[in-house]
Coordinates of C-alpha atoms in Angstrom, one line a residue:
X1 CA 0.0 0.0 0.0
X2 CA 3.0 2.5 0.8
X3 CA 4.7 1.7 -2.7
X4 CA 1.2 2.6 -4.1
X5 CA 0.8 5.9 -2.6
X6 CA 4.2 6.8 -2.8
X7 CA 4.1 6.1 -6.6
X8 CA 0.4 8.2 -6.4
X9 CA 2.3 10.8 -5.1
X10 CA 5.5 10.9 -7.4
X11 CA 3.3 10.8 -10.3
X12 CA 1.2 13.8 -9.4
X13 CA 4.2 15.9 -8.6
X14 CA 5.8 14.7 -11.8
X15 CA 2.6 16.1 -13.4
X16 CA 2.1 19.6 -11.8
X17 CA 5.8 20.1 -12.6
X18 CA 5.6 19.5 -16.2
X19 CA 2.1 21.6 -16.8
X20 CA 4.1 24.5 -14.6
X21 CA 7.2 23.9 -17.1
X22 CA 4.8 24.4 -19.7
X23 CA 2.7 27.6 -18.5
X24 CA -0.7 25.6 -17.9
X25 CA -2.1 28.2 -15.3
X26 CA -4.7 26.1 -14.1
X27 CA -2.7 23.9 -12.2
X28 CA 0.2 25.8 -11.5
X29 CA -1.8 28.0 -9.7
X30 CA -4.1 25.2 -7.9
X31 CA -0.5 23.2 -7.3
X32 CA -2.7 20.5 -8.4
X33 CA -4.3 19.5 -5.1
X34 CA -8.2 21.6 -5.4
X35 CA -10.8 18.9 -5.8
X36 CA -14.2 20.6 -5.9
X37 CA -12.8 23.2 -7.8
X38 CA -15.4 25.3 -10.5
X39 CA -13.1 26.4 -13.1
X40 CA -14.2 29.4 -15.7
X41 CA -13.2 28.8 -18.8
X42 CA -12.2 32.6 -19.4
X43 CA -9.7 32.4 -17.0
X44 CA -7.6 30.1 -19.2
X45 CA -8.3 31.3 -22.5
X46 CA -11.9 31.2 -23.7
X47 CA -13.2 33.6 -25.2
X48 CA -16.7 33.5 -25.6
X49 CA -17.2 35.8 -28.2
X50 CA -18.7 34.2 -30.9
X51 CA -16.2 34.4 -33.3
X52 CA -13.2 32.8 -31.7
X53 CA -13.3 28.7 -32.4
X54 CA -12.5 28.1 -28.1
X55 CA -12.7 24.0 -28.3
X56 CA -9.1 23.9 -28.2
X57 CA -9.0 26.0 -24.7
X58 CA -11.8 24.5 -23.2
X59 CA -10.9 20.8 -24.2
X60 CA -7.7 21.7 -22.4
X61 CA -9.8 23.0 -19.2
X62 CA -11.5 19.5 -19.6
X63 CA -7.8 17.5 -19.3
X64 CA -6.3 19.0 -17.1
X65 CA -9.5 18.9 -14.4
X66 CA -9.5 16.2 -11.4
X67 CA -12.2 13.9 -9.7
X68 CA -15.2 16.7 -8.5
X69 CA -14.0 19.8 -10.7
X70 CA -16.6 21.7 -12.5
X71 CA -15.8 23.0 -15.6
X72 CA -18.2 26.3 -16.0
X73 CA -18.7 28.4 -18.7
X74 CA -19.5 32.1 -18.1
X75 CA -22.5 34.1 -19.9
X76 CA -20.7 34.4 -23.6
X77 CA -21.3 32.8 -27.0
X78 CA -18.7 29.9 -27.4
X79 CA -18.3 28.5 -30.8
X80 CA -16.9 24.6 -30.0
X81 CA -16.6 22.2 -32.3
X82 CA -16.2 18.8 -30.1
X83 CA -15.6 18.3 -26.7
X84 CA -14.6 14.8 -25.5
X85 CA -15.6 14.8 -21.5
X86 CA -13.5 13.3 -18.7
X87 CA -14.7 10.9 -16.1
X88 CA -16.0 12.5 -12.8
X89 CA -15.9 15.8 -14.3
X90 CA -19.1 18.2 -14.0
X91 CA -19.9 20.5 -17.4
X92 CA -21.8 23.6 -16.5
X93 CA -22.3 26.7 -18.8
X94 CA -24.7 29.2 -18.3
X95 CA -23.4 30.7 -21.9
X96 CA -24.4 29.7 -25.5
X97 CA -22.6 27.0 -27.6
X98 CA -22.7 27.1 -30.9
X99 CA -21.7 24.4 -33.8
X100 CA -20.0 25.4 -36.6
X101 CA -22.4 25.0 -39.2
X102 CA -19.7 23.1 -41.8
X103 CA -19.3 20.5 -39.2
X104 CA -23.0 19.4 -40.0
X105 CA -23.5 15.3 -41.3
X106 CA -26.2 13.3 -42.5
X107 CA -27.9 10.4 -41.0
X108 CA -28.4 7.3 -42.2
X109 CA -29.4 3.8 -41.1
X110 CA -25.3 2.7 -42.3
X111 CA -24.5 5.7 -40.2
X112 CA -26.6 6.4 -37.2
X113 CA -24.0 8.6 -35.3
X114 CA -22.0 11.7 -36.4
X115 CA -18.1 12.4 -36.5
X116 CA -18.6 15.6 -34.4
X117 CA -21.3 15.8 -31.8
X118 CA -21.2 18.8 -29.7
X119 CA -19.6 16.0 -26.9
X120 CA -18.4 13.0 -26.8
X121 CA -18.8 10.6 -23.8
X122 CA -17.0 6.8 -24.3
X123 CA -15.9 4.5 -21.5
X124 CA -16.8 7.3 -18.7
X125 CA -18.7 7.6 -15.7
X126 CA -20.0 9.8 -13.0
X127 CA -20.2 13.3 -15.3
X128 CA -23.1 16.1 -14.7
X129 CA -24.0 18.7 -17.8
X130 CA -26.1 21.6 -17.9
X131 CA -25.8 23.8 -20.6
X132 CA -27.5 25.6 -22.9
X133 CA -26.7 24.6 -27.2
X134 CA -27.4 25.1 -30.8
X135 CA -26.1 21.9 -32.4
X136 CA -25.8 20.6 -36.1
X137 CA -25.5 16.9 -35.0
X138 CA -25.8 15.3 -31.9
X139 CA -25.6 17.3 -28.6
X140 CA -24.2 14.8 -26.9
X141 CA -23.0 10.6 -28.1
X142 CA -21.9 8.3 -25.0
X143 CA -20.8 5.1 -25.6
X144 CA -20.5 2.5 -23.3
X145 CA -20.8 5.2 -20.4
X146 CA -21.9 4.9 -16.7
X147 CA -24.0 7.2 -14.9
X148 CA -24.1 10.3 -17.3
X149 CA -26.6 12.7 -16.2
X150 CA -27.7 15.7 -18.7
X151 CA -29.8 18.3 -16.2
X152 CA -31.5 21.6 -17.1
X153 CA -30.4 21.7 -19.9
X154 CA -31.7 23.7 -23.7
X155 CA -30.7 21.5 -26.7
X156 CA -31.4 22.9 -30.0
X157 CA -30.8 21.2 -33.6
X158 CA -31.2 22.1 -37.3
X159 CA -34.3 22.6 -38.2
X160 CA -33.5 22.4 -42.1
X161 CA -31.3 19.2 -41.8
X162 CA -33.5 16.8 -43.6
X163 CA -31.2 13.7 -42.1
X164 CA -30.4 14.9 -39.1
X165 CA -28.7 13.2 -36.1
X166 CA -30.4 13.1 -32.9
X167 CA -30.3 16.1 -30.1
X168 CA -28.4 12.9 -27.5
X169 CA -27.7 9.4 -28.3
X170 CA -26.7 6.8 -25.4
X171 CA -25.2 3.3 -26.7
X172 CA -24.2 0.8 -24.6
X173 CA -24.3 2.9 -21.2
X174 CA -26.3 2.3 -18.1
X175 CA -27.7 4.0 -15.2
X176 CA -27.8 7.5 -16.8
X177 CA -30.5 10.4 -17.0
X178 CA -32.1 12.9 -19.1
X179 CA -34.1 15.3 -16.4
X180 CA -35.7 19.1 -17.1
X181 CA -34.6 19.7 -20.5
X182 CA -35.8 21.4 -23.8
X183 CA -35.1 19.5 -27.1
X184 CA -36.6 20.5 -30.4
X185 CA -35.7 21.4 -33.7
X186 CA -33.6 18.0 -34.6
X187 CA -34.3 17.8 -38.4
X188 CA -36.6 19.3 -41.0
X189 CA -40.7 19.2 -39.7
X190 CA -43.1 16.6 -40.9
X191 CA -45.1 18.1 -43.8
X192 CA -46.8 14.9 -45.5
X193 CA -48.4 11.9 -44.1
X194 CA -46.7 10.1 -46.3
X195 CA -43.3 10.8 -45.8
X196 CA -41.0 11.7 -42.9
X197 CA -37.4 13.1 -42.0
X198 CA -34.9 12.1 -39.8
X199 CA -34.4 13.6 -36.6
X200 CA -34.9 12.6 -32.8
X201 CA -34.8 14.4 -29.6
X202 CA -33.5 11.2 -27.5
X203 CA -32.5 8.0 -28.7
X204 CA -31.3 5.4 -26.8
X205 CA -29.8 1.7 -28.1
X206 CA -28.4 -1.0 -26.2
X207 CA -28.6 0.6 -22.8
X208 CA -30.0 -0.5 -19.2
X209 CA -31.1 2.1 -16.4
X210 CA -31.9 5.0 -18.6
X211 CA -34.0 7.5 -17.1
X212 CA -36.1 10.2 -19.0
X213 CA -38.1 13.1 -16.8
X214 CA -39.4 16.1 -16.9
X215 CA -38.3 17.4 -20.1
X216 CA -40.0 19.2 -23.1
X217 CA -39.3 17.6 -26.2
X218 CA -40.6 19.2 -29.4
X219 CA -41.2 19.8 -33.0
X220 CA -38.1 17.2 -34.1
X221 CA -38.2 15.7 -37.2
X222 CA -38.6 11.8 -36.2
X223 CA -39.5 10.7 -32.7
X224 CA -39.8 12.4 -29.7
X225 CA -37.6 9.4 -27.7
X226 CA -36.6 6.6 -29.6
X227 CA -35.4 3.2 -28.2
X228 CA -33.9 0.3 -29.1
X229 CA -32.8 -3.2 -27.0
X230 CA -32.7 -1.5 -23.8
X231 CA -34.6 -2.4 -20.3
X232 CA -34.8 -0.4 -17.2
X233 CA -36.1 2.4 -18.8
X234 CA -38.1 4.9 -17.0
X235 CA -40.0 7.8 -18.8
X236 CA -41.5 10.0 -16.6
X237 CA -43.3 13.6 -16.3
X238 CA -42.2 14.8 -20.7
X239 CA -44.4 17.0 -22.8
X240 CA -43.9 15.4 -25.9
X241 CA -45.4 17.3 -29.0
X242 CA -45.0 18.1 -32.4
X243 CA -42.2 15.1 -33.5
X244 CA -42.6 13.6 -36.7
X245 CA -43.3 10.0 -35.4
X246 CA -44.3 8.5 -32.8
X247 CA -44.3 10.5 -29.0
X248 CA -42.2 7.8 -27.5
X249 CA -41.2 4.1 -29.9
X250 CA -40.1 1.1 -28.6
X251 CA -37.9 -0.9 -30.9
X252 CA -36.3 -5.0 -30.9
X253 CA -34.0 -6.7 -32.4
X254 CA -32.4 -8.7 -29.2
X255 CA -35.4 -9.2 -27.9
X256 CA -34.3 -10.5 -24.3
X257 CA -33.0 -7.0 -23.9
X258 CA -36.3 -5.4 -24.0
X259 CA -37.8 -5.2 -20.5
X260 CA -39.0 -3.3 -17.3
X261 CA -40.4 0.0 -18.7
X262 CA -42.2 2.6 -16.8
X263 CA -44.4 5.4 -19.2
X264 CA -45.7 7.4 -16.6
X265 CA -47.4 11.1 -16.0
X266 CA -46.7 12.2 -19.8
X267 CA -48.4 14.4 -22.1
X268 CA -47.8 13.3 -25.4
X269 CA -49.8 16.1 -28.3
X270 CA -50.1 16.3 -32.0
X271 CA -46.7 13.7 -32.5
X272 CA -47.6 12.6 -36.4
X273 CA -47.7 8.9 -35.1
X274 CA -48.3 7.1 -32.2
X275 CA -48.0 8.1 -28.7
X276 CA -46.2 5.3 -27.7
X277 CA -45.5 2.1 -30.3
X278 CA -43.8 -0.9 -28.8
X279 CA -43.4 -3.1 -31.5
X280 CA -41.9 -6.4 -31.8
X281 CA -43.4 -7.5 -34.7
X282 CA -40.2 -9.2 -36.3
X283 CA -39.2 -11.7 -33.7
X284 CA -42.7 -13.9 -34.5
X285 CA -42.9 -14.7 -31.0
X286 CA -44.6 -13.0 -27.7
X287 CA -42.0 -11.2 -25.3
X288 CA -42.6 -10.3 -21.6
X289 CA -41.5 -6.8 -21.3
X290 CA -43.0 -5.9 -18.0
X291 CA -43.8 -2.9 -18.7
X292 CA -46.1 0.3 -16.8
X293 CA -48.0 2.8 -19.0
X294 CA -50.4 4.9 -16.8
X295 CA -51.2 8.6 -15.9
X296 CA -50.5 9.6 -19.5
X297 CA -52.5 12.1 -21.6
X298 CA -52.7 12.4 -25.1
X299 CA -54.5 14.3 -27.6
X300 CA -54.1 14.7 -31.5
X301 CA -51.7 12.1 -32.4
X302 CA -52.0 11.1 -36.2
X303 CA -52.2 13.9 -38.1
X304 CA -49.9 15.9 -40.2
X305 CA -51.1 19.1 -41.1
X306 CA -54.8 18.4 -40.0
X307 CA -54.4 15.1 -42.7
X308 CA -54.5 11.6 -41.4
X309 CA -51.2 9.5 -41.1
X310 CA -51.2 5.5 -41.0
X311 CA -50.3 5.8 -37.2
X312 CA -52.0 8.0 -34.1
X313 CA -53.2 5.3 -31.4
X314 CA -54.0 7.9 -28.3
X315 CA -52.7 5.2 -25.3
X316 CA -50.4 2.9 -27.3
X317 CA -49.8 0.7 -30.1
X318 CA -48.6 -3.1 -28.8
X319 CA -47.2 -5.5 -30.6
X320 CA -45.9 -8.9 -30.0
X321 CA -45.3 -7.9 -26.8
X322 CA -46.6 -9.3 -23.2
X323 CA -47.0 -8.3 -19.4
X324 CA -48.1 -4.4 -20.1
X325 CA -50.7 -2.9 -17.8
X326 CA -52.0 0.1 -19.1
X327 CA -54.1 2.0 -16.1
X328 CA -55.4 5.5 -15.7
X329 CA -54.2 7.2 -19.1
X330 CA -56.4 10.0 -21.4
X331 CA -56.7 9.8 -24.7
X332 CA -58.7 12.2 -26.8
X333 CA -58.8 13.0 -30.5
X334 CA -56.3 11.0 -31.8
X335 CA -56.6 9.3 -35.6
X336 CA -56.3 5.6 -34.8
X337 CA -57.9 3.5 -32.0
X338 CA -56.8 4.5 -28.3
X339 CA -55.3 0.8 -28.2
X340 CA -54.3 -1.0 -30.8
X341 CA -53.0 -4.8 -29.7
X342 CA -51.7 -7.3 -32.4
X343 CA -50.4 -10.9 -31.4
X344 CA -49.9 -10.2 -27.8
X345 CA -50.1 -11.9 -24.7
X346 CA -51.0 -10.6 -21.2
X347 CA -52.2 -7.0 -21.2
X348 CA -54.3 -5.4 -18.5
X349 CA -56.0 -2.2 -19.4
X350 CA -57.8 -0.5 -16.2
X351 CA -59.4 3.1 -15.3
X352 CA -58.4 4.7 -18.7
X353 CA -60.6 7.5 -20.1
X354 CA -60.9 8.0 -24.3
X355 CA -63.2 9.0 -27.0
X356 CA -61.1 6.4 -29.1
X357 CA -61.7 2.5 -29.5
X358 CA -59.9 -0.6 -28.5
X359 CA -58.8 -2.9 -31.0
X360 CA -57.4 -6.1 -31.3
X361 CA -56.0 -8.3 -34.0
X362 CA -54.2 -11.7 -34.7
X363 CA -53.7 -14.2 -31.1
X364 CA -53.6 -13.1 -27.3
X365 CA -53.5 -14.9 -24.5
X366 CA -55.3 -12.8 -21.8
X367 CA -56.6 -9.3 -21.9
X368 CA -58.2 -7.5 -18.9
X369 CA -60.3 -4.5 -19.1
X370 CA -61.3 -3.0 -16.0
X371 CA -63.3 0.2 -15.3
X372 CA -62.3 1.8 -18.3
X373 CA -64.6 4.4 -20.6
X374 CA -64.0 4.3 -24.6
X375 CA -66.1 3.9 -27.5
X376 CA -65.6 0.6 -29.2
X377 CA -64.0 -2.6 -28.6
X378 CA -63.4 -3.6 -32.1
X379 CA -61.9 -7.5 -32.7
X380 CA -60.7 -7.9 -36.2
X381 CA -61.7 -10.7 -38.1
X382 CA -59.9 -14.3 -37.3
X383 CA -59.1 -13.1 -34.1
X384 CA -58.3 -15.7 -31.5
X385 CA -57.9 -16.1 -27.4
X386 CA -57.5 -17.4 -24.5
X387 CA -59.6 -14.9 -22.5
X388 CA -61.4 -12.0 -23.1
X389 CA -62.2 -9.8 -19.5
X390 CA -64.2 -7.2 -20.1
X391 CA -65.6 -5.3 -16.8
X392 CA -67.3 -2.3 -15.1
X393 CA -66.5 -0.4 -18.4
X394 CA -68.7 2.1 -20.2
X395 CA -68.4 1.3 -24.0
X396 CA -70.3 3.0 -26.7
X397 CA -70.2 -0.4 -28.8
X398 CA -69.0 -3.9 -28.8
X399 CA -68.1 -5.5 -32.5
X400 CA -67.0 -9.3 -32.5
X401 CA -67.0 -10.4 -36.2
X402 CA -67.4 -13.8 -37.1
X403 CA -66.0 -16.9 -37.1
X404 CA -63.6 -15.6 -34.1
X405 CA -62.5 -17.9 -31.5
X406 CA -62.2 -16.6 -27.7
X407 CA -61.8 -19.8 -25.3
X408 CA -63.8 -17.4 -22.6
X409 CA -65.2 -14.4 -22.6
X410 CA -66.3 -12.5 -20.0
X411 CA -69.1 -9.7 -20.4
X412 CA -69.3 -8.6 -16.9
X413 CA -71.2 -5.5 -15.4
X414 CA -70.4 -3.4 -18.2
X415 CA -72.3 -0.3 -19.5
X416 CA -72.8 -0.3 -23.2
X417 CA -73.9 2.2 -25.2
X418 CA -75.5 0.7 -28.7
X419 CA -76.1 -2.8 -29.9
X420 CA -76.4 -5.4 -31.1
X421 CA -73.8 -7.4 -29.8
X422 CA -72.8 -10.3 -32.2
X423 CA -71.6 -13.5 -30.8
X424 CA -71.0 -15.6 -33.5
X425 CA -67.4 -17.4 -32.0
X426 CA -66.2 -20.9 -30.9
X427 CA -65.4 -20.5 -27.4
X428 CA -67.4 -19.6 -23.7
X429 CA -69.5 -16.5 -23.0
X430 CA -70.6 -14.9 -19.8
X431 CA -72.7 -12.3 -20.5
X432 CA -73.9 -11.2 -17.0
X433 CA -75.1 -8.1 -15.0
X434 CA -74.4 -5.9 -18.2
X435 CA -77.1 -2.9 -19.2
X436 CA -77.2 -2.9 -23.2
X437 CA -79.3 -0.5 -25.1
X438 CA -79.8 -0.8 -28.7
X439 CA -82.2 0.5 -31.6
X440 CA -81.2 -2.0 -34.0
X441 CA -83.5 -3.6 -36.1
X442 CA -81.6 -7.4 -35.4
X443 CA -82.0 -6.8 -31.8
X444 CA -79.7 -5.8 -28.8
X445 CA -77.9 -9.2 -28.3
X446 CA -77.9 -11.6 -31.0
X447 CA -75.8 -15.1 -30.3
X448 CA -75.7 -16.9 -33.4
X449 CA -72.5 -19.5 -32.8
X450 CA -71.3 -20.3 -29.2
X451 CA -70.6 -23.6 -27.0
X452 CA -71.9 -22.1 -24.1
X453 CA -73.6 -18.3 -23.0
X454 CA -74.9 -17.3 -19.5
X455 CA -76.9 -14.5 -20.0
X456 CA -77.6 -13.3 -16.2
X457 CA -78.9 -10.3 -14.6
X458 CA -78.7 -8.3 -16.8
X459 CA -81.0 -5.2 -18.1
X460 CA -81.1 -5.4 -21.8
X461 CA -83.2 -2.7 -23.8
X462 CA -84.1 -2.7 -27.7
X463 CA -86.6 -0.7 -29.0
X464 CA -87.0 -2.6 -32.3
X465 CA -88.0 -6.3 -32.8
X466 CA -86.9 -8.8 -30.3
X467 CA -84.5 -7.6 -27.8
X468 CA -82.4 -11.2 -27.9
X469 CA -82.1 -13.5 -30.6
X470 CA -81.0 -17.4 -30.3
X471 CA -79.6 -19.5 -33.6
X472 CA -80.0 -22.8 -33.2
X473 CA -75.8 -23.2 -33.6
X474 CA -75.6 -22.0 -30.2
X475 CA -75.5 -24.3 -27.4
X476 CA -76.0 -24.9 -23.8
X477 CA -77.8 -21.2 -23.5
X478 CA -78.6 -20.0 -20.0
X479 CA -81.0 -17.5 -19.4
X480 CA -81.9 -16.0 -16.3
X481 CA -83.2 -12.8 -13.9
X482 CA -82.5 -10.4 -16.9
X483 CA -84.6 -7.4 -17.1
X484 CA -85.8 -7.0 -20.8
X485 CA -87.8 -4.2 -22.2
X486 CA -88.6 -4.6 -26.4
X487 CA -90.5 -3.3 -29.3
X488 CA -91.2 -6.9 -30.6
X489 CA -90.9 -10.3 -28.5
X490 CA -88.4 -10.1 -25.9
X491 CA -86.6 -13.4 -27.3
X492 CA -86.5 -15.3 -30.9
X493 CA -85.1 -19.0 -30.1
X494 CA -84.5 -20.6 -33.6
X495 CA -84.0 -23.9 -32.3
X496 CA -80.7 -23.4 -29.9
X497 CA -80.6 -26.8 -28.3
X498 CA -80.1 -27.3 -24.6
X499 CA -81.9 -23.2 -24.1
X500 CA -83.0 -22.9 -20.5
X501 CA -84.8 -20.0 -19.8
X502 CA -85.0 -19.0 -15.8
X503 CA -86.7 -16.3 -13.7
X504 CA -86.9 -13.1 -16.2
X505 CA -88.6 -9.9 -16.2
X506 CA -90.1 -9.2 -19.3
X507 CA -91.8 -6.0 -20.9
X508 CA -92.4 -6.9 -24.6
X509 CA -94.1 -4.5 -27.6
X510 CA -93.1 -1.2 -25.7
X511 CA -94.1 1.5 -28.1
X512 CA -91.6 4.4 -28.1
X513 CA -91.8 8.0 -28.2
X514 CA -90.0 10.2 -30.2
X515 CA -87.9 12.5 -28.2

C-alpha cells in the first residue's frame, strides 16, 4: 500500500511540474491538489465571443481537471466544435454553444451517429451537464458510459437538416439520465403523411437504467424518444409534442434485452404517429417486457397538417409484446384506435378515459379490461384467445366479427352504449349483469354461434324487434333474472338446443316516443 501511494504521489508531482514547465495556469496556480474546484473557462483562454473557435481551450480545461472539478462556462457565446468529456468531471455553462455549421453530417441507417457531436462521452462515468446549445448533429453521443446525467439543460438542432442526427444518443451505457430539458428542432418538420425526416430528440440503443423526466421535447423531425434493445427504462413527467413520429417508440432486435419499462405522467400532443408504439413485430414470438403505462394524456396524435397518417393510437400501439398494464391514461382525438393490440399476450388495461376505440388483432393470451370508458371494442376478423375480461367499463359499442375464437369471454357489469352485440365465435361467454341499449333492427344481443352463454342479470333494452335472438348453432344457453324491455318479442329462439330460460322480467311491444 505505501509503494502505491508513494508512486500516487510521485506521479502527481511529476505532473504539476511539467504543466508549470509548460505555462498551464490552471494547475500551476491550484499546485494540483483543489478537488471541488469550479473552473471558468475565461480564466484560461476562452473567449466567448462568438467568433473565436474556443474548443481547443476548453478541451484543455477538460484534461487537465480532477475527480469533483466543475468545468463552467460564463455568460458568452462559445463557438466549439467537439468536446470529449472526462470521467467524474461536471460540465456547467450558463453561456451559448454554438456548432460550426460546416461541421453538420447526415444520418443514415449505415451511419446512425455523427463524426462531431457537440460531446463525446466513451468508456466514462459519473459526469453532470447543464448547458444551454445550438447543435448541427448530436448534442451529446456516450458510448458505453456509466452514470451520465444531462440536467436543465436547452438542446437545439437544425431545423433544415432533412437527415439529421439526434439532439443525444446513449449506446451501450447504463444507469444514466435525461431530467428538465428542452429539445426540439432536430431535423426538418413533418409536412406529409406520407413521408417523414430524420431527426430525434433522445435515442437510446443498447442501454440499461436510462431515465427520462421532466423534459420538453418538441417539434423534431422523427421521434420524440426513440429506443432500441434497452430495459430499465423509465419515462416520466415529458411534454412530448409536435415530432414527426411516434411520442415515444419502442424498438427490438435482441429481444431479451427489452424489458422493465415505466411510461408514466406524460403528455404526449399532436406527435404525427403514435403516442407510444412498442413493436416487436419481427421476432414472431410474444416477449414479456414488464412494462407500466399509466397517468398519461394524449391528444391529436396522427395527423400531419390536420391530414391523417397511418399511425395515431391515443394510449399505445402493442405488438408482439406481453406483461403491459395500461391504467389511468387520457386519450382524446387522436386518428387511430386509443389501443391497438396485435399478437400479444397478457395486457391489462384498467381506469383509462378515451373517445377512441380498443382494438385487437391476430392471437392473445389474456386481456383484462377493467373500469375503463371508450367507445368501441373492435376484434378484427380471425381473431383468436384465450380470455377476453371485459368489466365495469362504459363502452359505446362492442363488435366481435365472425367466425372468431375466444376460449372465454367475460361480459361482466359493463355499460354499453349501442347494440347489437354479435356472438357468433367458438369459445365460452358470460354475458352477466351488463345494461345494453340498442335500436337495431336485429336486436340488442344476437348469439348466433357459441358452445356455451350465461346471459344473467342483466338489463337489456331494444326498441325494435326482439330484444335477444338465439340460432339454433348455439349451445347450452342459460338465461336467467334479466330485465328485458322490447319493441317486438323479448326473445326469438331458432331452435338453440339445450336453451334454458329461468326467472326473467319481461316488458315486450313497448311502443316508443319520439324524443
Amino acid at each position: 500500500m505505501k509503494m502505491v501511494n508513494l508512486f500516487h504521489i510521485l506521479s502527481m508531482c511529476g505532473t504539476v511540474m511539467m504543466l508549470a514547465c509548460n505555462g498551464d495556469p490552471i494547475h500551476a496556480d491550484n499546485k494540483g491538489t483543489d478537488v471541488g474546484r469550479k473552473i471558468d473557462v475565461r480564466q484560461y483562454g476562452a473567449k466567448g465571443d462568438g467568433k473565436t473557435d474556443d474548443t481547443k481551450a476548453i478541451q484543455a480545461v477538460l484534461d487537465s481537471a480532477v475527480v469533483g472539478d466543475t468545468v463552467y462556462l460564463p455568460k458568452g457565446t462559445y463557438l466549439i466544435r467537439t468536446l470529449r468529456l472526462v470521467a467524474n468531471v461536471a460540465f456547467v455553462a450558463d453561456g451559448m454553444i454554438k456548432q460550426p455549421p460546416e461541421l453538420a453530417g447526415k444520418f443514415a441507417i449505415a451511419k446512425q451517429n455523427s463524426d462531431a457531436p457537440l460531446f463525446r462521452a466513451h468508456r466514462i462515468s459519473n459526469v453532470y451537464l447543464s448547458f444551454r446549445a445550438e447543435t448541427v448533429n448530436e448534442a451529446l453521443y456516450a458510448s458505453q458510459c456509466r452514470n451520465i446525467t444531462v440536467a436543465n439543460s436547452q438542446l437545439t438542432g437544425d431545423s433544415t437538416n432533412s437527415r439529421s442526427f439526434s439532439a443525444v444518443l446513449w449506446y451501450d451505457c447504463s444507469s444514466s439520465r435525461i431530467t428538465g430539458s428542452t429539445i426540439g428542432y432536430y431535423g426538418v418538420r413533418r409536412s406529409s403523411p406520407k413521408t417523414y425526416n430524420p431527426g430525434t430528440a433522445i435515442r437510446v440503443l443498447s442501454s440499461r437504467g436510462i431515465t427520462i423526466s421532466g423534459n420538453e421535447l418538441r417539434d423534431n423531425g422523427e421521434n420524440g424518444i426513440f429506443i432500441h434493445d434497452s430495459g430499465d427504462v423509465e419515462i416520466d413527467g415529458n411534454r412530448i409534442y409536435r415530432n414527426g413520429m411516434s411520442g415515444i417508440q419502442i424498438g427490438f432486435n435482441a429481444a431479451e434485452k427489452v424489458a422493465n419499462y415505466r411510461i408514466t405522467n406524460n403528455r404526449l400532443e399532436h406527435n404525427a404517429a403514435d403516442a407510444v408504439d412498442i413493436n416487436n413485430r419481427a421476432h414472431g414470438r410474444v416477449v414479456a417486457i414488464n412494462a407500466l403505462i399509466a397517468g398519461n394524456y394524449s391528444h391529436g396524435n396522427g395527423f400531419v397538417n390536420e391530414e391523417p397518417t397511418p399511425d395515431g393510437s391515443g394510449i399505445a400501439t402493442l405488438i408482439g409484446v406481453s406483461d403491459v398494464i395500461m391504467s389511468g391514461n387520457r386519450a382524446f382525438a387522436n386518428n387511430r384506435p386509443a389501443l391497438y393490440a396485435e399478437g400479444c399476450g397478457i395486457l391489462v388495461a384498467n381506469r383509462n378515459v378515451t373517445d377512441g376505440e380498443f382494438e385487437m388483432v391476430g392471437n392473445w393470451d389474456q386481456v383484462k379490461m377493467h373500469n375503463n370508458a371508450f367507445r368501441a371494442l373492435r376484434i378484427l376478423a380471425n381473431a383468436e384467445g384465450n380470455v377476453l375480461d371485459l368489466r365495469q367499463n362504459e363502452v359505446g359499442q362492442v363488435m366481435l366479427p365472425n367466425g372468431i375464437r375466444i376460449d372465454s369471454l367475460y361480459v361482466i357489469e359493463n355499460k354499453i352504449g349501442s347494440g347489437p352485440v354479435n356472438i357468433n365465435m367458438q369459445g365460452n361467454l358470460k354475458f352477466e349483469g351488463n345494461r345494453l341499449k340498442s335500436a337495431h333492427d336485429v336486436g340488442a344481443l344476437l348469439i348466433v354461434n357459441v358452445n356455451s352463454a350465461s346471459l344473467i342479470g342483466n338489463h337489456i333494452n331494444n326498441t325494435k324487434n326482439a330484444a335477444i335472438t338465439i340460432r339454433k348453432t348455439a349451445y347450452n344457453i342459460f338465461i336467467d333474472s334479466n330485465f328485458v324491455t322490447s319493441g317486438g318479442t323479448w326473445l326469438h329462439d331458432f331452435g338453440s338446443p339445450d336453451i334454458k330460460i329461468g326467472n326473467n322480467q319481461i316488458q315486450e311491444h313497448v311502443e316508443t316516443t319520439a324524443p
